[in-house]
Structure formats: structure tokens, C-alpha cells
Short mmCIF file of C-alpha atoms and ligand atoms in Angstrom, two decimals:
data_model
loop_
_atom_site.label_atom_id
_atom_site.label_comp_id
_atom_site.label_asym_id
_atom_site.label_seq_id
_atom_site.Cartn_x
_atom_site.Cartn_y
_atom_site.Cartn_z
CA MET O 1 -36.24 -25.18 23.85
CA LEU O 2 -37.12 -22.97 20.75
CA ILE O 3 -35.01 -21.36 18.41
CA ASN O 4 -35.42 -17.62 17.81
CA GLU O 5 -37.65 -18.48 14.33
CA HIS O 6 -36.34 -15.28 12.36
CA TYR O 7 -32.96 -17.05 11.72
CA MET O 8 -35.17 -19.40 9.73
CA ASN O 9 -36.11 -16.52 7.42
CA LEU O 10 -32.45 -15.91 6.42
CA SER O 11 -31.71 -16.87 2.84
CA GLY O 12 -28.57 -19.38 2.71
CA ASN O 13 -25.40 -17.11 2.29
CA TYR O 14 -23.78 -19.54 0.21
CA LEU O 15 -22.26 -17.08 -2.20
CA PHE O 16 -18.59 -17.52 -1.08
CA ALA O 17 -18.95 -21.07 -0.51
CA GLU O 18 -20.72 -21.91 -3.70
CA ILE O 19 -17.58 -20.21 -5.47
CA ALA O 20 -15.15 -22.12 -3.20
CA ARG O 21 -16.75 -25.32 -4.07
CA LYS O 22 -16.84 -24.60 -7.72
CA VAL O 23 -13.23 -23.32 -7.66
CA LYS O 24 -12.13 -26.41 -5.98
CA ALA O 25 -13.80 -28.89 -8.24
CA PHE O 26 -12.35 -27.20 -11.27
CA ARG O 27 -8.76 -27.41 -9.57
CA GLU O 28 -9.14 -31.11 -9.19
CA LEU O 29 -10.10 -31.65 -12.70
CA ASN O 30 -7.31 -29.02 -13.87
CA PRO O 31 -4.60 -29.62 -11.29
CA GLN O 32 -1.88 -27.78 -13.74
CA THR O 33 -4.05 -24.68 -14.04
CA ASP O 34 -3.12 -22.08 -12.15
CA VAL O 35 -6.49 -20.11 -11.11
CA ILE O 36 -6.23 -16.35 -10.22
CA SER O 37 -9.08 -15.26 -7.94
CA LEU O 38 -10.39 -11.38 -8.64
CA GLY O 39 -13.39 -12.74 -6.38
CA ILE O 40 -12.95 -12.44 -2.65
CA GLY O 41 -13.13 -8.92 -0.73
CA ASP O 42 -9.90 -9.37 1.35
CA VAL O 43 -6.84 -7.53 0.98
CA THR O 44 -3.35 -8.88 -0.36
CA GLN O 45 -0.67 -6.16 0.45
CA PRO O 46 1.16 -6.70 4.07
CA LEU O 47 0.82 -3.97 6.84
CA ALA O 48 2.85 -0.83 6.50
CA PRO O 49 5.95 -0.45 8.14
CA ALA O 50 4.58 2.39 10.58
CA VAL O 51 1.83 -0.13 11.56
CA VAL O 52 4.31 -3.12 12.22
CA GLU O 53 6.46 -0.71 14.01
CA ALA O 54 3.77 0.72 16.59
CA LEU O 55 2.58 -3.00 16.93
CA HIS O 56 6.25 -3.66 18.24
CA HIS O 57 6.08 -0.95 20.58
CA ALA O 58 2.72 -2.09 21.80
CA ALA O 59 3.86 -5.41 22.49
CA ASP O 60 6.53 -3.85 24.54
CA ASP O 61 4.38 -1.96 26.61
CA MET O 62 2.40 -4.73 27.26
CA GLY O 63 5.35 -6.61 28.60
CA SER O 64 6.42 -3.99 31.02
CA PRO O 65 4.91 -3.46 34.21
CA ALA O 66 4.79 0.26 33.94
CA SER O 67 3.38 0.19 30.63
CA PHE O 68 1.16 -2.71 30.64
CA ARG O 69 -2.59 -1.79 29.77
CA GLY O 70 -5.79 -4.17 31.06
CA TYR O 71 -9.24 -3.22 29.98
CA GLY O 72 -9.05 -0.14 28.04
CA PRO O 73 -11.83 2.96 28.08
CA GLU O 74 -14.87 1.52 26.56
CA ARG O 75 -15.33 4.04 24.11
CA GLY O 76 -11.76 3.33 22.94
CA TYR O 77 -8.30 5.03 23.81
CA GLU O 78 -7.99 9.05 23.95
CA PHE O 79 -5.03 8.78 21.67
CA LEU O 80 -6.81 7.19 18.75
CA ARG O 81 -10.14 8.92 19.40
CA GLN O 82 -8.36 12.37 19.19
CA ALA O 83 -6.28 11.30 16.11
CA ILE O 84 -9.47 10.14 14.20
CA ALA O 85 -11.48 13.40 15.33
CA PHE O 86 -8.62 15.78 13.95
CA TYR O 87 -7.55 14.03 10.76
CA ASP O 88 -10.64 12.51 9.67
CA PHE O 89 -12.89 15.19 10.46
CA ALA O 90 -11.53 18.50 11.93
CA ALA O 91 -8.83 18.97 9.12
CA ARG O 92 -11.59 18.44 6.84
CA GLY O 93 -13.75 20.96 8.18
CA ILE O 94 -15.92 18.55 9.79
CA ASP O 95 -17.71 18.87 12.84
CA ILE O 96 -17.20 15.54 14.83
CA LYS O 97 -15.65 15.43 18.34
CA ALA O 98 -13.78 12.55 19.96
CA ASP O 99 -16.66 12.11 22.50
CA GLU O 100 -18.86 11.19 19.23
CA VAL O 101 -16.37 8.31 18.33
CA PHE O 102 -16.45 4.62 19.30
CA VAL O 103 -13.38 2.80 18.51
CA SER O 104 -14.69 -0.86 17.42
CA ASP O 105 -13.14 -3.94 16.28
CA GLY O 106 -14.11 -3.27 12.83
CA ALA O 107 -17.32 -2.21 10.82
CA LYS O 108 -18.77 -5.43 10.24
CA SER O 109 -20.10 -5.81 13.77
CA ASP O 110 -21.16 -2.20 14.16
CA THR O 111 -23.01 -2.41 11.24
CA GLY O 112 -24.57 -5.57 12.02
CA ASN O 113 -25.18 -4.74 16.13
CA PHE O 114 -26.34 -1.01 15.84
CA GLN O 115 -30.11 -2.08 14.80
CA GLU O 116 -30.21 -3.23 18.57
CA LEU O 117 -31.14 0.41 19.66
CA LEU O 118 -33.98 0.56 17.20
CA SER O 119 -37.60 -0.74 17.40
CA ALA O 120 -38.37 -4.30 16.21
CA ASP O 121 -41.27 -2.61 14.37
CA SER O 122 -38.62 -0.30 12.34
CA VAL O 123 -39.15 -0.61 8.37
CA VAL O 124 -35.73 -1.42 6.99
CA GLY O 125 -34.27 0.13 3.72
CA VAL O 126 -31.27 -1.72 2.14
CA THR O 127 -30.09 -1.00 -1.23
CA ASP O 128 -30.13 -4.22 -3.69
CA PRO O 129 -27.12 -5.19 -4.43
CA VAL O 130 -26.05 -4.79 -0.68
CA TYR O 131 -23.25 -6.12 1.63
CA PRO O 132 -25.29 -9.05 3.02
CA VAL O 133 -24.57 -7.76 7.14
CA TYR O 134 -27.02 -5.16 6.87
CA ALA O 135 -30.15 -7.19 5.76
CA ASP O 136 -29.38 -10.60 7.87
CA ALA O 137 -28.92 -8.48 10.70
CA ASN O 138 -32.20 -6.91 10.64
CA ILE O 139 -33.78 -10.46 9.33
CA MET O 140 -32.33 -11.86 12.78
CA ALA O 141 -34.20 -9.47 14.46
CA GLY O 142 -37.27 -9.99 12.74
CA ARG O 143 -37.72 -7.00 10.70
CA SER O 144 -39.27 -6.50 7.40
CA ILE O 145 -36.79 -5.50 4.74
CA VAL O 146 -37.56 -2.97 1.83
CA LYS O 147 -35.05 -3.61 -1.10
CA LEU O 148 -34.12 -0.27 -2.94
CA PRO O 149 -33.04 -1.54 -6.35
CA CYS O 150 -29.66 -0.16 -7.66
CA THR O 151 -29.40 -0.67 -11.55
CA ALA O 152 -27.91 0.58 -14.79
CA ASP O 153 -31.08 2.53 -14.99
CA ASN O 154 -30.95 4.61 -12.14
CA ASN O 155 -26.92 4.55 -12.26
CA PHE O 156 -26.63 2.47 -8.89
CA VAL O 157 -28.04 5.41 -6.92
CA PRO O 158 -31.08 4.33 -5.00
CA GLU O 159 -34.55 6.37 -5.66
CA LEU O 160 -36.23 7.72 -2.40
CA PRO O 161 -38.67 5.23 -1.35
CA ARG O 162 -42.49 6.24 -1.96
CA GLU O 163 -43.08 4.49 1.54
CA HIS O 164 -42.10 5.67 4.81
CA LEU O 165 -38.63 4.13 5.91
CA ASP O 166 -37.49 4.27 9.55
CA VAL O 167 -33.89 3.19 8.83
CA ILE O 168 -31.49 3.06 5.59
CA TYR O 169 -28.44 1.44 5.28
CA LEU O 170 -26.24 3.38 2.53
CA CYS O 171 -22.64 2.23 1.70
CA TYR O 172 -20.64 4.47 -0.40
CA PRO O 173 -18.35 4.06 -2.00
CA ASN O 174 -20.20 0.82 -2.75
CA ASN O 175 -19.33 -2.50 -2.23
CA PRO O 176 -20.29 -4.40 -4.61
CA THR O 177 -20.95 -1.99 -7.24
CA GLY O 178 -17.94 0.35 -6.63
CA THR O 179 -20.24 3.52 -7.50
CA VAL O 180 -20.41 6.55 -5.46
CA LEU O 181 -22.80 9.33 -4.57
CA THR O 182 -22.19 13.12 -5.33
CA ARG O 183 -22.79 15.47 -2.52
CA GLN O 184 -26.11 16.39 -4.29
CA GLN O 185 -27.42 12.60 -4.28
CA LEU O 186 -26.12 12.29 -0.81
CA SER O 187 -28.00 15.66 0.17
CA ARG O 188 -31.30 14.12 -0.91
CA TRP O 189 -31.15 11.24 1.30
CA VAL O 190 -30.28 13.33 4.26
CA ALA O 191 -33.27 15.63 3.74
CA TYR O 192 -35.56 12.31 3.29
CA ALA O 193 -34.23 11.24 6.91
CA LEU O 194 -34.84 14.58 8.22
CA GLU O 195 -38.30 14.75 6.94
CA HIS O 196 -39.24 11.26 7.75
CA ASP O 197 -37.27 11.16 11.21
CA ALA O 198 -35.42 8.38 9.76
CA LEU O 199 -31.84 7.15 10.52
CA ILE O 200 -29.17 6.44 8.01
CA LEU O 201 -26.63 4.23 9.04
CA TYR O 202 -23.76 5.12 6.39
CA ASP O 203 -20.95 2.72 5.75
CA ALA O 204 -17.99 4.68 4.77
CA ALA O 205 -15.47 1.60 4.74
CA TYR O 206 -14.25 2.56 1.49
CA GLU O 207 -13.89 6.28 1.80
CA ALA O 208 -10.19 6.37 1.69
CA PHE O 209 -10.27 5.15 -1.94
CA ILE O 210 -11.99 8.15 -3.21
CA SER O 211 -9.78 10.52 -5.57
CA ASP O 212 -12.53 12.70 -6.99
CA THR O 213 -12.28 15.73 -4.94
CA SER O 214 -15.93 16.24 -5.25
CA ILE O 215 -17.28 13.07 -3.52
CA PRO O 216 -17.90 13.47 -0.01
CA HIS O 217 -15.86 11.30 2.34
CA SER O 218 -17.97 11.54 5.09
CA ILE O 219 -21.97 11.91 5.52
CA TYR O 220 -21.16 14.93 8.05
CA GLU O 221 -20.09 17.05 4.97
CA ILE O 222 -23.85 17.20 4.34
CA ALA O 223 -25.72 19.77 6.64
CA GLY O 224 -28.25 18.16 8.81
CA ALA O 225 -26.38 14.66 8.93
CA ARG O 226 -25.44 15.22 12.28
CA GLN O 227 -29.13 15.29 13.18
CA CYS O 228 -30.25 11.76 11.41
CA ALA O 229 -26.87 9.81 10.48
CA ILE O 230 -24.46 7.35 12.05
CA GLU O 231 -21.37 6.57 10.16
CA PHE O 232 -19.07 3.12 10.19
CA HIS O 233 -15.64 3.31 9.37
CA SER O 234 -12.92 0.81 9.07
CA TYR O 235 -9.26 0.15 8.81
CA SER O 236 -9.78 -3.25 7.05
CA LYS O 237 -9.33 -2.21 3.50
CA THR O 238 -7.74 1.23 4.02
CA ALA O 239 -4.73 -0.06 5.99
CA GLY O 240 -4.74 -4.16 5.65
CA PHE O 241 -6.32 -4.65 9.05
CA THR O 242 -8.56 -7.43 8.14
CA GLY O 243 -6.69 -10.00 10.38
CA LEU O 244 -5.75 -7.22 12.74
CA ARG O 245 -9.16 -5.75 13.39
CA CYS O 246 -9.98 -1.95 14.25
CA GLY O 247 -12.49 0.69 13.24
CA TYR O 248 -14.92 3.38 14.54
CA THR O 249 -18.47 4.11 14.49
CA VAL O 250 -19.46 7.94 14.88
CA VAL O 251 -22.59 8.73 17.02
CA PRO O 252 -23.22 12.33 16.81
CA LEU O 253 -24.47 13.80 19.84
CA ASP O 254 -27.54 15.39 17.92
CA VAL O 255 -29.02 11.97 16.79
CA THR O 256 -32.08 11.31 18.77
CA ALA O 257 -35.00 8.68 18.27
CA ALA O 258 -38.37 8.57 20.40
CA THR O 259 -40.00 6.37 22.93
CA ALA O 260 -43.22 5.39 22.69
CA ALA O 261 -44.29 8.36 24.69
CA GLY O 262 -42.76 10.56 22.30
CA ARG O 263 -39.37 11.45 24.56
CA ARG O 264 -36.14 12.03 22.72
CA ILE O 265 -33.29 9.81 23.55
CA ALA O 266 -29.62 10.58 22.28
CA LEU O 267 -28.44 7.42 20.58
CA ASN O 268 -24.99 8.28 21.75
CA GLY O 269 -25.70 7.52 25.34
CA LEU O 270 -27.76 4.34 23.95
CA TRP O 271 -24.88 3.14 22.27
CA ASN O 272 -22.58 3.64 24.96
CA ARG O 273 -24.85 1.68 27.12
CA ARG O 274 -24.86 -1.37 24.41
CA GLN O 275 -21.27 -1.30 23.89
CA SER O 276 -20.35 -1.31 27.54
CA THR O 277 -22.67 -4.06 28.16
CA LYS O 278 -21.74 -6.53 25.29
CA PHE O 279 -18.37 -5.36 24.20
CA ASN O 280 -14.97 -4.89 25.85
CA GLY O 281 -12.89 -3.01 23.57
CA THR O 282 -10.49 -3.22 20.75
CA SER O 283 -7.01 -4.66 21.84
CA TYR O 284 -4.45 -1.49 22.73
CA ILE O 285 -2.22 -3.19 20.42
CA SER O 286 -4.76 -2.74 17.59
CA GLN O 287 -5.74 0.71 18.64
CA ARG O 288 -1.72 1.71 18.58
CA ALA O 289 -1.76 0.64 15.33
CA ALA O 290 -4.65 2.37 13.96
CA GLN O 291 -3.22 5.47 15.82
CA SER O 292 0.17 5.13 13.70
CA ILE O 293 -1.79 5.39 10.32
CA TYR O 294 -2.20 8.91 11.47
CA THR O 295 1.27 9.99 11.56
CA PRO O 296 3.09 11.33 8.49
CA GLN O 297 4.94 8.42 7.58
CA GLY O 298 1.84 6.10 8.09
CA ARG O 299 -0.33 8.10 6.17
CA GLN O 300 2.02 8.41 3.37
CA GLN O 301 2.60 4.33 3.44
CA ILE O 302 -1.08 3.66 3.27
CA GLN O 303 -1.81 6.18 0.59
CA ALA O 304 1.04 4.00 -1.58
CA THR O 305 -0.87 0.85 -0.92
CA ILE O 306 -4.16 2.10 -1.77
CA ASN O 307 -2.69 3.56 -4.95
CA TYR O 308 -1.53 0.55 -5.85
CA TYR O 309 -4.89 -1.15 -5.71
CA MET O 310 -6.42 1.69 -7.33
CA HIS O 311 -3.53 1.07 -10.26
CA ASN O 312 -4.75 -2.25 -10.57
CA ALA O 313 -8.37 -1.07 -10.99
CA HIS O 314 -7.59 1.24 -13.41
CA GLN O 315 -5.72 -1.54 -15.48
CA MET O 316 -8.96 -3.84 -15.43
CA LEU O 317 -11.13 -0.88 -16.23
CA THR O 318 -9.01 -0.20 -19.44
CA THR O 319 -8.63 -3.89 -20.41
CA LEU O 320 -12.39 -4.42 -20.10
CA ARG O 321 -13.57 -1.48 -21.48
CA ASN O 322 -11.61 -2.10 -24.61
CA LEU O 323 -12.72 -5.53 -24.82
CA GLY O 324 -16.40 -3.67 -25.24
CA HIS O 325 -17.38 -4.72 -21.72
CA LYS O 326 -20.00 -2.36 -19.50
CA THR O 327 -18.38 -1.65 -16.51
CA TYR O 328 -18.85 0.53 -13.56
CA GLY O 329 -17.17 1.82 -10.30
CA GLY O 330 -13.23 0.93 -10.06
CA GLU O 331 -12.65 4.96 -10.19
CA ASN O 332 -13.02 5.61 -6.54
CA ALA O 333 -13.60 2.25 -5.14
CA PRO O 334 -11.46 -1.06 -5.36
CA TYR O 335 -14.32 -2.78 -6.94
CA ILE O 336 -15.61 -3.14 -10.93
CA TRP O 337 -19.04 -3.87 -11.72
CA MET O 338 -19.32 -5.21 -15.03
CA LYS O 339 -22.68 -6.41 -17.13
CA THR O 340 -22.14 -10.07 -18.57
CA PRO O 341 -21.90 -9.91 -22.19
CA GLY O 342 -24.44 -11.85 -24.31
CA GLY O 343 -27.03 -11.73 -21.82
CA LEU O 344 -25.24 -14.56 -19.61
CA SER O 345 -26.57 -14.79 -15.92
CA SER O 346 -24.00 -13.97 -13.23
CA TRP O 347 -23.29 -17.78 -12.69
CA GLN O 348 -23.06 -18.80 -16.32
CA TYR O 349 -20.42 -15.71 -16.87
CA PHE O 350 -18.50 -16.87 -13.58
CA LYS O 351 -18.37 -20.45 -15.19
CA LEU O 352 -16.85 -19.25 -18.67
CA LEU O 353 -14.35 -17.01 -17.01
CA LEU O 354 -13.41 -19.95 -14.67
CA GLU O 355 -12.91 -22.48 -17.41
CA GLU O 356 -11.85 -20.32 -20.31
CA ALA O 357 -9.77 -17.83 -18.50
CA ASN O 358 -8.94 -19.37 -15.40
CA VAL O 359 -10.14 -16.49 -13.50
CA VAL O 360 -12.71 -16.21 -10.36
CA CYS O 361 -14.85 -13.44 -10.19
CA THR O 362 -18.00 -12.81 -7.82
CA PRO O 363 -21.56 -13.63 -9.29
CA GLY O 364 -23.38 -10.40 -8.92
CA ILE O 365 -26.74 -12.27 -7.87
CA GLY O 366 -24.84 -13.37 -4.56
CA PHE O 367 -25.51 -9.50 -3.49
CA GLY O 368 -28.98 -9.52 -4.44
CA PRO O 369 -31.57 -10.15 -6.89
CA SER O 370 -30.73 -6.84 -8.87
CA GLY O 371 -27.35 -7.95 -9.00
CA GLU O 372 -28.30 -10.93 -11.51
CA GLY O 373 -26.45 -10.40 -15.04
CA TYR O 374 -23.73 -8.57 -13.45
CA VAL O 375 -20.20 -9.81 -11.72
CA ARG O 376 -18.04 -8.11 -9.39
CA PHE O 377 -14.23 -8.08 -9.94
CA THR O 378 -11.96 -6.85 -6.99
CA ALA O 379 -8.55 -4.63 -7.37
CA PHE O 380 -7.40 -6.22 -4.14
CA ASN O 381 -4.37 -8.24 -5.93
CA THR O 382 -1.02 -8.21 -6.66
CA ARG O 383 -0.05 -6.30 -9.62
CA GLU O 384 1.23 -9.48 -11.35
CA ASN O 385 -1.81 -11.39 -10.83
CA THR O 386 -4.01 -8.70 -11.79
CA GLU O 387 -2.02 -8.00 -15.23
CA LYS O 388 -1.89 -12.02 -15.61
CA ALA O 389 -5.97 -12.13 -15.09
CA MET O 390 -6.45 -9.57 -17.73
CA GLU O 391 -4.17 -10.90 -20.27
CA ARG O 392 -6.10 -14.08 -19.91
CA ILE O 393 -9.50 -12.54 -20.28
CA ARG O 394 -8.25 -10.79 -23.25
CA ALA O 395 -7.04 -14.03 -24.99
CA VAL O 396 -10.37 -15.63 -24.41
C1 PLP I 401 -14.90 -4.70 4.01
C2 PLP I 401 -16.22 -4.29 4.66
C3 PLP I 401 -16.55 -3.71 6.00
C4 PLP I 401 -15.25 -3.82 6.91
O1 PLP I 401 -15.43 -4.82 7.97
P1 PLP I 401 -14.52 -4.67 8.84
O2 PLP I 401 -15.52 -5.63 9.87
O3 PLP I 401 -14.04 -3.81 9.33
O4 PLP I 401 -13.41 -5.57 8.24
C5 PLP I 401 -17.56 -2.92 6.13
N1 PLP I 401 -18.34 -2.81 5.19
C6 PLP I 401 -18.27 -3.28 3.94
C7 PLP I 401 -19.46 -2.83 3.01
C8 PLP I 401 -17.52 -3.95 3.55
O5 PLP I 401 -17.32 -4.50 2.50
#
């Protein structure tokens, strides 16, 4: 029996394992020191009360014969898809309907799986640095990847490629750089996609962290995107669902791709076919929990948590800038991307920060070659730990 040889082309994603190993070794040598992690991308604040209440109600539903639910509708429950279509789109003047929404168990699986609908020969573009899922899922499928460098020189906005791309993954607000795209910058990508018959896979996992009113929350705010873009959403960072699991994917009815014979096929129907074959839905209780985020109390409570994280980001930005560091992001995203001082490599600065300040950051090189010479800090921490970490960095 032979393996899928494409898996041998994956570069080892040892980043978080390597960080954990180095932190563990440091702790063993320095058992008295408490280490603060501004490295991992998981949330720290518990679920909002409205969400917990919805979970309790849904659990009761499941325990009573009259309200028990088994397998749900393949695309997700109508109650959630209607809430999404209204609050995330119609209320913002965006033309997306409930039958274009597919509820999922989160954005990681859908951003990884969507490429299955596309030809194995597709040329796929990803930004560099990048959230590794997009590239790795395509490498597993045997595709070649074009890296679009995002550097200080282009303000972390990838330039339009000279070559033809079939598929482009964009993630804004961006993980890891924390940067955003203006309406005009995003419009250029939509124009490119329409001109090249390319598909944009737009990861909007961090849209709820945008505070600047001129920055688009959804690619569908751009004219023409209904013809060329798929959009992924997640409740993980927005509402602390990393352990609960729920998100959704928008596949507009207007997005089509060609058969070899030139016939245009709607991706909405294909994705429905793919999901109903390989996915049996998100749990009823997770979907009820997600629905509660759209109630007045739910919206207010999750906004308070987002504000809490963004206050951390602001504190970090202020401290790092006052120390003379060059920083990016952190204003419309819970990540700060920082140039390492003195020309240190990402790992050299990681080591220095761990040993001198007992603070953990994420080496930028782990997200791609253009990340060398940068580190990422996350705002997903408690107020106390964030303040303590900044004090320590100031003291170094
Ligand atoms: C955290 C994150 C997600 C969310 O993944 P889930 O599977 O919904 O938890 C998606 N995209 C990016 C870029 C992320 O950082």
C-alpha cells in the first residue's frame, strides 16, 4: 500500500511544538520563574452569559422527547442561517441570503476543505507570512503554491501577481500580521479575480475586531465579489468558541467554475454536495449557542470581550512603540506584528524575550520566509498578564 506522496512535500509545522519545547526546557531550568505567554492564538475569556444560557436551554431540549434533535439540516439550522443572513449581512446592507450560508464546525476545516471543489491543476496563491492551513491543504492535494510576499515595503498588502492565479487565499484582518485591507485594496483583488476567472477564498475570522469604520468587514461589500469570492467566518475568536466549535461559510449563488468542456457550474451546489457527503453538521447545541450571539444581550456581551482584548492590544502597542519598536497591526486585529530590534532573527529575539523577560512571543519565521525578523504578540490574554508582560519587557 502506498501513501499520498504529496504529504511528503509538507514542511514540518513544528512551530508551536518547538515553542512548547523551548518554554518547557526554560521552565525546568528556572522552576521559580513564571512565564507569560503572548504566543498562542487561543482565547482566554470564558463564554458570554447569553451563550451559556443558550447552551443550558439547548441541553434541556435534547433531553426531552418533544424537543430532541437528531441529525440537523445539512447546511445548518434555519434559525441560525437566518440570524447570520440578517445581522452579518442584510443589516449592513450586504446582499447575502440564508441559502448562501453553510454552518460549519469552524473556519479551519472549511478553509482547508474548500479546495476539494477545484481542479488539481489550479495554481494557488497564498500570502507570506500565512495561516498555514491554506497552503498545507493544497500541498496535500498536490498543488503548487505561489507565495505573495507581505513585507513592510508593501505595508503587508500583497501585490497583484504577474502570473495567472486560479485561487487566492486572503485573510483580513490578518493573522499573523494584524493588518487590514482598505476598501480600495480589496477592490483591486476582486477586479483581478474577475479578470482572471480566479476564486478568492476570503477568511474573515477576525472581522469582529475591526473598529475603523472605513475598513470592510466582508468581501461582499465590494461590487463583483458575489461572482468570485467565498467567505469564511468563525465564532472562535469573536465569541470564545475555540472549544465549542461553530462557524460558517458563504458560497454566493453567483460563484461558478468551469468544467473542462467550458460549462459553468455553481459552487454553492457543489459545496452542498461535498458537505452532505463528508460532513454531518455542527451540533444543535453549538448552533443554539451561536444564535444567542445575535441577541441584544449576546451582542453586547461578546463586544465587551472583544473590547477587553483590544484594550490589551492597545496597551501592548503603546508600550512597544514607546520602547522604540516598529509595530504593525493591533488596531483592528488582536495581533501585533513587531520587527525584531537590532537585526535579530525571529528565534534569536524569541530566546532573548523568554530568557530576559520571561515572556513568550511567536517567531514570525514560523508563518513563512517573509516572517523572518518579526515576532507576533497576541492580545488574547488577561489584563493582568498583559500588563505584567509589558512591565517586564520595559525592564529588559
Ligand atoms: C483562529 C483562526 C481561524 C478559526 O478557526 P476555527 O476552526 O473556526 O477555530 C480561522 N482562520 C484564521 C486565520 C485563524 O487564525
